[in-house]
Amino acid sequence: MGFFSPWFLVGALGIGLPLWLHLLRRHKTEPREFSSLMFFEQRQQSSVKHRRLRYLLLLAMRIALLLLLALLFARPYFITENPQVTGNKLRIVAVDRSFSMRTSGALERAKTQAHSLVASRGAGGQAQVVALNGSVEVLTQPTSDPAGLDAAIDGIVPGDGKTSYGELARFVRTVAANAKVPIELHLIGDLQKTGLPPGFADLQLPNGTDLQVHSVSATETRNFAVENVRAPGVVTDPKKVRFEATIASYQTTEPTKKTVTMMINGQTVQTKEVTIPAFGRGRVEFTGLDASFGLNKGEVRIDSGDVLAADDKFYFGFERVEPRKVLVAHDSRQARSLTYLKAALESAGDTPFTIESMSCETTAGVDPSKYAFVMLGDCGTLPNTFEADLRKYAQAGGSVFVTLGFSSASRNKVPLTDWTIETSRYEGRDGERFLIASQVDAGHPVTRRADALDAVRFYQIVRFTPGPSRTIAKVGDGGALLSEVTFGEGKVMVFGSTLDNLANDFPLHASFVPFVEHMFNYMGGTSEKPGAVPVASSAELRNAKSNAAAEVIGPTGKSELSLAESTRARSFTFAHEGFYEIRRANQKPELFAVNADRRESDLTPVTQDTIEAWKRTGSTTVSSTGDGRLLDEREKLYDPWRILLFVLVLIVAAETFIGSRYLSESRDSEAAS
Amino acid sequence: MEQRYLSPSVLASISGLDLVAKTVVDGFISGLHRSPDFGFSQEFAEYALYNPGDDLRHVDWNVFARSERMYLKRFQGETNSQVTILVDASNSMRYKSGSLDKLEYARFLAASIAYLASQQRDAIGLIVFDDEVRQYVPPSARQGQMHRVLHALEHAEPGKRTDFGKPFLHCQQFLHRRGLVVVFSDFYEDPKKIKDALLPLRAKGTEVVVFHVLDPEEIKPKLGEPVILLDMETQASIEVSPDYARGEYTQKINQHIADLKANIQSGGMDYYLAATDKPLDAALREYLGVRKGRL
């Protein structure tokens, strides 16, 4: 027993007050003289004793009350046995089967260790087997059946996921909250440092959890890996495309030369040498490649000869397509925007678009459906037939990009959307009076770069009142600059200025080229899918309205979806490395190259200090006692203040009752006298 | 000194309440011996209402002149009485709950009675006793006797325990003539023993008047809480609860008073309970009533 605030026990000296009142003060009372005791009898002392006893009871209650008050302020505590530690324990055996466990023999050693832990859990002891592979995979429920536990361990195979000790701690917290038994957590794995969560607090284990760590990592942690390959998802001319591979080295002490091989569709197309600095990265570029039209499966390999061979290759995929035409209808008097557009598109590199231009007045009879999308550049007038065809085109899923300038300001309405054009505001350039863009939606594919419209001076803005639409950018005075509206199955985007350097100086800014590139990709429906995605990322199979079936062909060449999933699943998560082909209804197949998280390649183990600190999160039931002593995990602090308070209330009530009864009796006797 | 015991208020109270006391105040008693109209050798006994046929010579015309009522004066043969006053000065008589203890109250009464007796030319004597006779003033009607009695009363100090045996034995030896014995005591003794002690006096033809002097607290104790009571004579102590004092004790003391009164009166003696909270005149009135009837 101890006290958090022992100094308050001095208050117990207060019991002297009732003692003085009841005993000392009473003893001071001198006997009263009486003429004769002839008519008094000795036997009547019993009644006095009875009264005295009542006084003593009152005295005892008052003393107890004061003592309890002092005790409550002193906050006593008891150190008891921690039932969460000393009771029957649940042994959780967590086997790491992440990508890094593909090192030679690591998983086998882990499984052997797991078997021995299951066997040594004691008669009737319950155990649960889980695996770590990105998330925590529950392989068994808590059970005492050794056969089930051993079977679960035997069934563990290497995965391509990433270790996450934070996920494991979260799982244990959930189990502890439900099971309410002490937990003995055995973590078997290579104890990679990269498995630690960003915040140490995520590793918090429930009180009373005994963490035992069993390392099965190889003694050799030096490793080389193909960390990344930068490749576009869509290619029109592979010879112009540059593929860049990054080779990383871990736990190396000196620069190392490695041979890097590029393979496309199983054929080696290029081999290069690269020197990788110690604990650093080397980059290799592959250009002038050739590839067939359609989906192509690429792979970059190194010959490392290290403990983890699984990360010596990196998959990537791309689709070679024919360039698609974009119709740019422009004002016949002003073709500067066309020039800037072509220049920007040329600068963007291998874009799958070519521009076909014509004046707005000559578009009659042109079929918009032959184009990836149509751009109306400051068209003052449009042939009615073309505008009608354009509406049908957009309704059917086509995209139209409209810019408004001096000529279109003469119209009352924006083409297609029929939004009202209020006025064309012109700010003279000489007076340096201009507007700048504000409130730019950085989440939109076109303005994804936060600085897309930064510092662009807009001298001429055509004011329009957008209907129900998504405003992507506004100018400083709150007017709409760039708005997008869904038009049937397609979309229309309206830009309140032109893409030349008359109404604004946008083409002179560096952000113009990416803006045009993103705009073309977005309007043209070309996804900017990267060449490779990591394991555990997802791909959308269908939107909410679509009920069309989708198919996912996995790395093994078999369908990854059941029949029900292929008609209902909205997305698909890539669980393994390799190439996945997603086939959606009425769409071209899409290729996904999936690679394991390359953080798994860093085999640097967690330091012992970190492990010890992690263990302590499960044993620190109480920080310290009143005298600052840290409690052992088998000890539990019990603070009885609630009970003391309850007893205090009872005593106060009893003291009040007895005291008032005594007082009333005294009054009665005086009244009777 | 006389003023202390016979305060004018006391005497005024006596003269205004009782015809005999009024006679005393008016100096009637002194004139009793000298007036030939009313005859010598005769002692005024009492007034009686006039009834038709009574001798008109005995009508007190002075009274008739004042009150327009006719009273007859009756006389007894002159027999100078010997009044002996016995005052208990034991320690228990020191008890008081108010401003006056029992002994002082007894002194006042004794002095008043002595004065009245002296006014009637009676021989007065005094015995102060506890378990022994502490002071003795032989009965006498000489001049200055009153002063001696009062002096002895003044110097009567509380002594030891009460014992009625020895003092009353002394009385029997001292009292050779018939007379009046007035006893002041709190009588904390068995009533039978008291009666036995007093009866020999009565057997000699002496009139005995007993004043049972008690403090009101002794008759009805007021205890708010249990107390330790200390016997003033024996120094014995006992713890007493208010319940007991209220119940059994009161019952016992009342029974004692009743027993004492019955015993005294059965012996042909007079008993008067003189509580110290009662005015002195009430006690004197009682005495005079007794005196009137007996003498």
mmCIF file of N, CA and C in Angstrom, chain A residues 115 132 152 174 197 209 295 298 306 322 340 367 441 521 543 556 583 588 606 627 656:
data_model
loop_
_atom_site.group_PDB
_atom_site.id
_atom_site.type_symbol
_atom_site.label_atom_id
_atom_site.label_comp_id
_atom_site.label_asym_id
_atom_site.label_seq_id
_atom_site.Cartn_x
_atom_site.Cartn_y
_atom_site.Cartn_z
ATOM 1 N N HIS A 115 5.736 -23.115 -35.722
ATOM 2 C CA HIS A 115 5.319 -24.446 -35.261
ATOM 3 C C HIS A 115 5.759 -24.692 -33.826
ATOM 4 N N LEU A 132 1.385 -11.428 -41.920
ATOM 5 C CA LEU A 132 1.539 -10.023 -42.273
ATOM 6 C C LEU A 132 1.897 -9.931 -43.745
ATOM 7 N N ALA A 152 -2.561 -24.061 -40.670
ATOM 8 C CA ALA A 152 -2.549 -22.651 -41.084
ATOM 9 C C ALA A 152 -1.119 -22.185 -41.331
ATOM 10 N N THR A 174 -7.442 -4.615 -31.224
ATOM 11 C CA THR A 174 -8.826 -5.052 -31.454
ATOM 12 C C THR A 174 -9.094 -6.377 -30.752
ATOM 13 N N PRO A 197 5.585 2.084 -38.661
ATOM 14 C CA PRO A 197 4.678 3.158 -39.097
ATOM 15 C C PRO A 197 5.352 4.524 -38.922
ATOM 16 N N THR A 209 0.160 -6.801 -22.779
ATOM 17 C CA THR A 209 0.586 -7.593 -23.931
ATOM 18 C C THR A 209 2.087 -7.864 -23.846
ATOM 19 N N LEU A 295 -0.952 -3.478 -76.699
ATOM 20 C CA LEU A 295 -0.402 -3.576 -75.353
ATOM 21 C C LEU A 295 0.965 -4.244 -75.385
ATOM 22 N N GLY A 298 6.668 -4.716 -70.636
ATOM 23 C CA GLY A 298 8.085 -4.446 -70.505
ATOM 24 C C GLY A 298 8.622 -4.914 -69.167
ATOM 25 N N ASP A 306 22.069 -11.076 -55.117
ATOM 26 C CA ASP A 306 21.942 -10.805 -53.678
ATOM 27 C C ASP A 306 20.930 -11.747 -53.053
ATOM 28 N N GLU A 322 -1.969 4.675 -82.629
ATOM 29 C CA GLU A 322 -1.846 5.637 -83.721
ATOM 30 C C GLU A 322 -2.221 7.012 -83.193
ATOM 31 N N TYR A 340 0.321 28.616 -81.188
ATOM 32 C CA TYR A 340 0.779 28.306 -79.825
ATOM 33 C C TYR A 340 0.404 26.873 -79.415
ATOM 34 N N ASP A 367 -17.564 16.049 -89.981
ATOM 35 C CA ASP A 367 -18.111 15.085 -89.008
ATOM 36 C C ASP A 367 -17.247 15.090 -87.750
ATOM 37 N N ASP A 441 -8.801 25.104 -59.243
ATOM 38 C CA ASP A 441 -9.054 23.752 -58.730
ATOM 39 C C ASP A 441 -7.862 22.854 -59.084
ATOM 40 N N ASN A 521 -4.989 15.455 -73.215
ATOM 41 C CA ASN A 521 -5.189 14.104 -72.691
ATOM 42 C C ASN A 521 -6.583 13.950 -72.068
ATOM 43 N N ASN A 543 -18.130 2.352 -63.444
ATOM 44 C CA ASN A 543 -18.692 3.407 -62.615
ATOM 45 C C ASN A 543 -19.994 2.911 -61.985
ATOM 46 N N THR A 556 -1.059 -15.035 -63.953
ATOM 47 C CA THR A 556 -1.034 -16.445 -64.333
ATOM 48 C C THR A 556 -1.823 -16.711 -65.606
ATOM 49 N N ARG A 583 -10.363 -6.003 -68.892
ATOM 50 C CA ARG A 583 -11.202 -5.880 -70.083
ATOM 51 C C ARG A 583 -12.588 -5.409 -69.645
ATOM 52 N N LYS A 588 -11.277 -0.733 -74.911
ATOM 53 C CA LYS A 588 -10.080 -1.495 -75.207
ATOM 54 C C LYS A 588 -9.528 -2.097 -73.924
ATOM 55 N N VAL A 606 15.048 -3.471 -37.744
ATOM 56 C CA VAL A 606 14.690 -2.522 -36.686
ATOM 57 C C VAL A 606 15.728 -2.616 -35.577
ATOM 58 N N ASP A 627 5.649 7.143 -5.087
ATOM 59 C CA ASP A 627 7.059 7.410 -4.830
ATOM 60 C C ASP A 627 7.886 7.347 -6.104
ATOM 61 N N THR A 656 -24.737 11.877 11.053
ATOM 62 C CA THR A 656 -25.812 12.862 11.096
ATOM 63 C C THR A 656 -27.034 12.288 11.804
#
